[in-house]
Amino acid sequence: MMDYDIGIVSEEAVCKTFSASRMSQWFPTISSRIHCALSAMCVSLLIINIIVTVSTRQTEVQCSSNGENNKISVPDSMSTPCPEDWSLFSGKCYYFSNVPVSWEEAKHACEKKKSNLIVINSKIEQDYAVKISLGQYTWIGLTEIDNEWKWVDGTPYNSKQTYWKEGQPNNWSGHLLPGGEDCAQIQFGGQWNDEHCSNPWRYICEKKSEV
C-alpha cells in the first residue's frame, strides 16, 4: 500500500487553522456559507495533493522499470567503418605505413593490426594502391615460395592479371645479398618489381571494413 502522507501535513495544518471555533473567534460575523466554502477548498487541496503525489510516484516507477529499454543505441550507419589512420575504399580499409621495413616485418606489422599485406585482385584496386603509395616503393602481399608466386591470404596467383614492369620479375642477383628477389613491391611508376625481401620499404595493409 502506498503512503500518501508526503506533502499532506502542511495542508491539514492550514485547514485546521480554519476550524469552526477559530473562525468564530477571528471572524464572528462570517457567514456559514463562506465557512463551508473554505472547508471545501481545504478538501480540494488535499485531494489535489494526493493525486499529484500518486502520479509522481507512478511516473518514477515507470521510468525505473523502463530504464533498460530507453538506452540510446548508435545506429550502424554512424559507426566508424575503418580505424583511425586507415582509408575506406570499395568495402575495405587500407593503411599506408610511414616507416620503411623489410617485407617480413611489414607482414607481421599488418598481422598485428588484424589485417594482411595488400592483395591486389583487380585493376581498380591496383590503381588505388598506386594512388595511396604516393609514388614510393611499397611492399605488397606477394612473395615467391619454391619458385611460385603466392599471395599472403591464399588467393590464387593469376599470372594473366598482374602488373609487373616489363622484364620483371627477373630475380636480379646484382644486390650481392644472400638469396634472390622473392618479394614484390610497387615502384614509383605504379608497376610491380621483384625485390630482395630484406630491403626496407613502406607497405600497405588491408582488411574488410567494419560496416
JSON list of C-alpha atoms in Angstrom, two decimals, residues 14-86:
[
{"chain": "A", "resi": 14, "resn": "VAL", "atom": "CA", "xyz": [-3.64, 25.04, 7.25]},
{"chain": "A", "resi": 15, "resn": "CYS", "atom": "CA", "xyz": [-7.15, 23.65, 7.25]},
{"chain": "A", "resi": 16, "resn": "LYS", "atom": "CA", "xyz": [-7.18, 23.19, 10.99]},
{"chain": "A", "resi": 17, "resn": "THR", "atom": "CA", "xyz": [-6.47, 26.87, 11.44]},
{"chain": "A", "resi": 18, "resn": "PHE", "atom": "CA", "xyz": [-9.80, 27.50, 9.78]},
{"chain": "A", "resi": 19, "resn": "SER", "atom": "CA", "xyz": [-11.75, 25.31, 12.22]},
{"chain": "A", "resi": 20, "resn": "ALA", "atom": "CA", "xyz": [-15.15, 26.43, 13.33]},
{"chain": "A", "resi": 21, "resn": "SER", "atom": "CA", "xyz": [-14.00, 27.59, 16.77]},
{"chain": "A", "resi": 22, "resn": "ARG", "atom": "CA", "xyz": [-11.20, 29.80, 15.45]},
{"chain": "A", "resi": 23, "resn": "MET", "atom": "CA", "xyz": [-13.35, 31.09, 12.66]},
{"chain": "A", "resi": 24, "resn": "SER", "atom": "CA", "xyz": [-15.87, 32.18, 15.24]},
{"chain": "A", "resi": 25, "resn": "GLN", "atom": "CA", "xyz": [-13.12, 33.85, 17.31]},
{"chain": "A", "resi": 26, "resn": "TRP", "atom": "CA", "xyz": [-11.42, 35.68, 14.39]},
{"chain": "A", "resi": 27, "resn": "PHE", "atom": "CA", "xyz": [-14.42, 36.42, 12.26]},
{"chain": "A", "resi": 28, "resn": "PRO", "atom": "CA", "xyz": [-17.53, 36.27, 14.43]},
{"chain": "A", "resi": 29, "resn": "THR", "atom": "CA", "xyz": [-19.59, 37.83, 11.67]},
{"chain": "A", "resi": 30, "resn": "ILE", "atom": "CA", "xyz": [-18.58, 35.41, 8.92]},
{"chain": "A", "resi": 31, "resn": "SER", "atom": "CA", "xyz": [-21.46, 33.53, 7.37]},
{"chain": "A", "resi": 32, "resn": "SER", "atom": "CA", "xyz": [-21.77, 29.74, 7.50]},
{"chain": "A", "resi": 33, "resn": "ARG", "atom": "CA", "xyz": [-21.79, 29.68, 3.70]},
{"chain": "A", "resi": 34, "resn": "ILE", "atom": "CA", "xyz": [-18.27, 31.16, 3.49]},
{"chain": "A", "resi": 35, "resn": "HIS", "atom": "CA", "xyz": [-17.14, 28.74, 6.18]},
{"chain": "A", "resi": 36, "resn": "CYS", "atom": "CA", "xyz": [-18.40, 25.81, 4.10]},
{"chain": "A", "resi": 37, "resn": "ALA", "atom": "CA", "xyz": [-16.68, 27.18, 1.01]},
{"chain": "A", "resi": 38, "resn": "LEU", "atom": "CA", "xyz": [-13.34, 27.40, 2.83]},
{"chain": "A", "resi": 39, "resn": "SER", "atom": "CA", "xyz": [-13.76, 23.87, 4.16]},
{"chain": "A", "resi": 40, "resn": "ALA", "atom": "CA", "xyz": [-14.48, 22.61, 0.63]},
{"chain": "A", "resi": 41, "resn": "MET", "atom": "CA", "xyz": [-11.37, 24.38, -0.63]},
{"chain": "A", "resi": 42, "resn": "CYS", "atom": "CA", "xyz": [-9.25, 22.65, 2.02]},
{"chain": "A", "resi": 43, "resn": "VAL", "atom": "CA", "xyz": [-10.63, 19.27, 1.00]},
{"chain": "A", "resi": 44, "resn": "SER", "atom": "CA", "xyz": [-9.93, 20.07, -2.66]},
{"chain": "A", "resi": 45, "resn": "LEU", "atom": "CA", "xyz": [-6.33, 20.97, -1.83]},
{"chain": "A", "resi": 46, "resn": "LEU", "atom": "CA", "xyz": [-5.88, 17.66, -0.02]},
{"chain": "A", "resi": 47, "resn": "ILE", "atom": "CA", "xyz": [-7.29, 15.71, -2.97]},
{"chain": "A", "resi": 48, "resn": "ILE", "atom": "CA", "xyz": [-5.09, 17.55, -5.46]},
{"chain": "A", "resi": 49, "resn": "ASN", "atom": "CA", "xyz": [-2.04, 16.89, -3.29]},
{"chain": "A", "resi": 50, "resn": "ILE", "atom": "CA", "xyz": [-2.82, 13.16, -3.16]},
{"chain": "A", "resi": 51, "resn": "ILE", "atom": "CA", "xyz": [-3.35, 12.97, -6.94]},
{"chain": "A", "resi": 52, "resn": "VAL", "atom": "CA", "xyz": [-0.07, 14.76, -7.66]},
{"chain": "A", "resi": 53, "resn": "THR", "atom": "CA", "xyz": [1.84, 12.55, -5.21]},
{"chain": "A", "resi": 54, "resn": "VAL", "atom": "CA", "xyz": [0.45, 9.31, -6.66]},
{"chain": "A", "resi": 55, "resn": "SER", "atom": "CA", "xyz": [1.04, 10.45, -10.24]},
{"chain": "A", "resi": 56, "resn": "THR", "atom": "CA", "xyz": [4.64, 11.43, -9.48]},
{"chain": "A", "resi": 57, "resn": "ARG", "atom": "CA", "xyz": [5.43, 8.12, -7.81]},
{"chain": "A", "resi": 58, "resn": "GLN", "atom": "CA", "xyz": [3.88, 6.11, -10.65]},
{"chain": "A", "resi": 59, "resn": "THR", "atom": "CA", "xyz": [5.97, 8.06, -13.16]},
{"chain": "A", "resi": 60, "resn": "GLU", "atom": "CA", "xyz": [9.15, 7.36, -11.18]},
{"chain": "A", "resi": 61, "resn": "VAL", "atom": "CA", "xyz": [8.37, 3.63, -11.03]},
{"chain": "A", "resi": 62, "resn": "GLN", "atom": "CA", "xyz": [7.62, 3.51, -14.76]},
{"chain": "A", "resi": 63, "resn": "CYS", "atom": "CA", "xyz": [10.86, 5.32, -15.65]},
{"chain": "A", "resi": 64, "resn": "SER", "atom": "CA", "xyz": [12.83, 2.97, -13.41]},
{"chain": "A", "resi": 65, "resn": "SER", "atom": "CA", "xyz": [11.29, -0.18, -14.89]},
{"chain": "A", "resi": 66, "resn": "ASN", "atom": "CA", "xyz": [11.80, 1.04, -18.45]},
{"chain": "A", "resi": 67, "resn": "GLY", "atom": "CA", "xyz": [15.35, 2.26, -17.91]},
{"chain": "A", "resi": 68, "resn": "GLU", "atom": "CA", "xyz": [16.93, -0.60, -19.82]},
{"chain": "A", "resi": 69, "resn": "ASN", "atom": "CA", "xyz": [14.59, -0.13, -22.79]},
{"chain": "A", "resi": 70, "resn": "ASN", "atom": "CA", "xyz": [15.35, 3.58, -23.01]},
{"chain": "A", "resi": 71, "resn": "LYS", "atom": "CA", "xyz": [19.09, 3.23, -23.56]},
{"chain": "A", "resi": 72, "resn": "ILE", "atom": "CA", "xyz": [20.30, 5.13, -26.60]},
{"chain": "A", "resi": 73, "resn": "SER", "atom": "CA", "xyz": [21.84, 2.91, -29.27]},
{"chain": "A", "resi": 74, "resn": "VAL", "atom": "CA", "xyz": [24.08, 4.17, -32.05]},
{"chain": "A", "resi": 75, "resn": "PRO", "atom": "CA", "xyz": [22.84, 3.03, -35.47]},
{"chain": "A", "resi": 76, "resn": "ASP", "atom": "CA", "xyz": [25.26, 1.11, -37.66]},
{"chain": "A", "resi": 77, "resn": "SER", "atom": "CA", "xyz": [25.30, 3.96, -40.16]},
{"chain": "A", "resi": 78, "resn": "MET", "atom": "CA", "xyz": [27.02, 6.12, -37.53]},
{"chain": "A", "resi": 79, "resn": "SER", "atom": "CA", "xyz": [29.71, 3.55, -36.74]},
{"chain": "A", "resi": 80, "resn": "THR", "atom": "CA", "xyz": [33.24, 4.12, -37.99]},
{"chain": "A", "resi": 81, "resn": "PRO", "atom": "CA", "xyz": [33.98, 1.68, -40.85]},
{"chain": "A", "resi": 82, "resn": "CYS", "atom": "CA", "xyz": [37.79, 1.94, -40.53]},
{"chain": "A", "resi": 83, "resn": "PRO", "atom": "CA", "xyz": [40.20, 2.60, -37.65]},
{"chain": "A", "resi": 84, "resn": "GLU", "atom": "CA", "xyz": [41.98, 5.92, -37.34]},
{"chain": "A", "resi": 85, "resn": "ASP", "atom": "CA", "xyz": [44.72, 6.45, -39.97]},
{"chain": "A", "resi": 86, "resn": "TRP", "atom": "CA", "xyz": [43.05, 3.94, -42.33]}
]
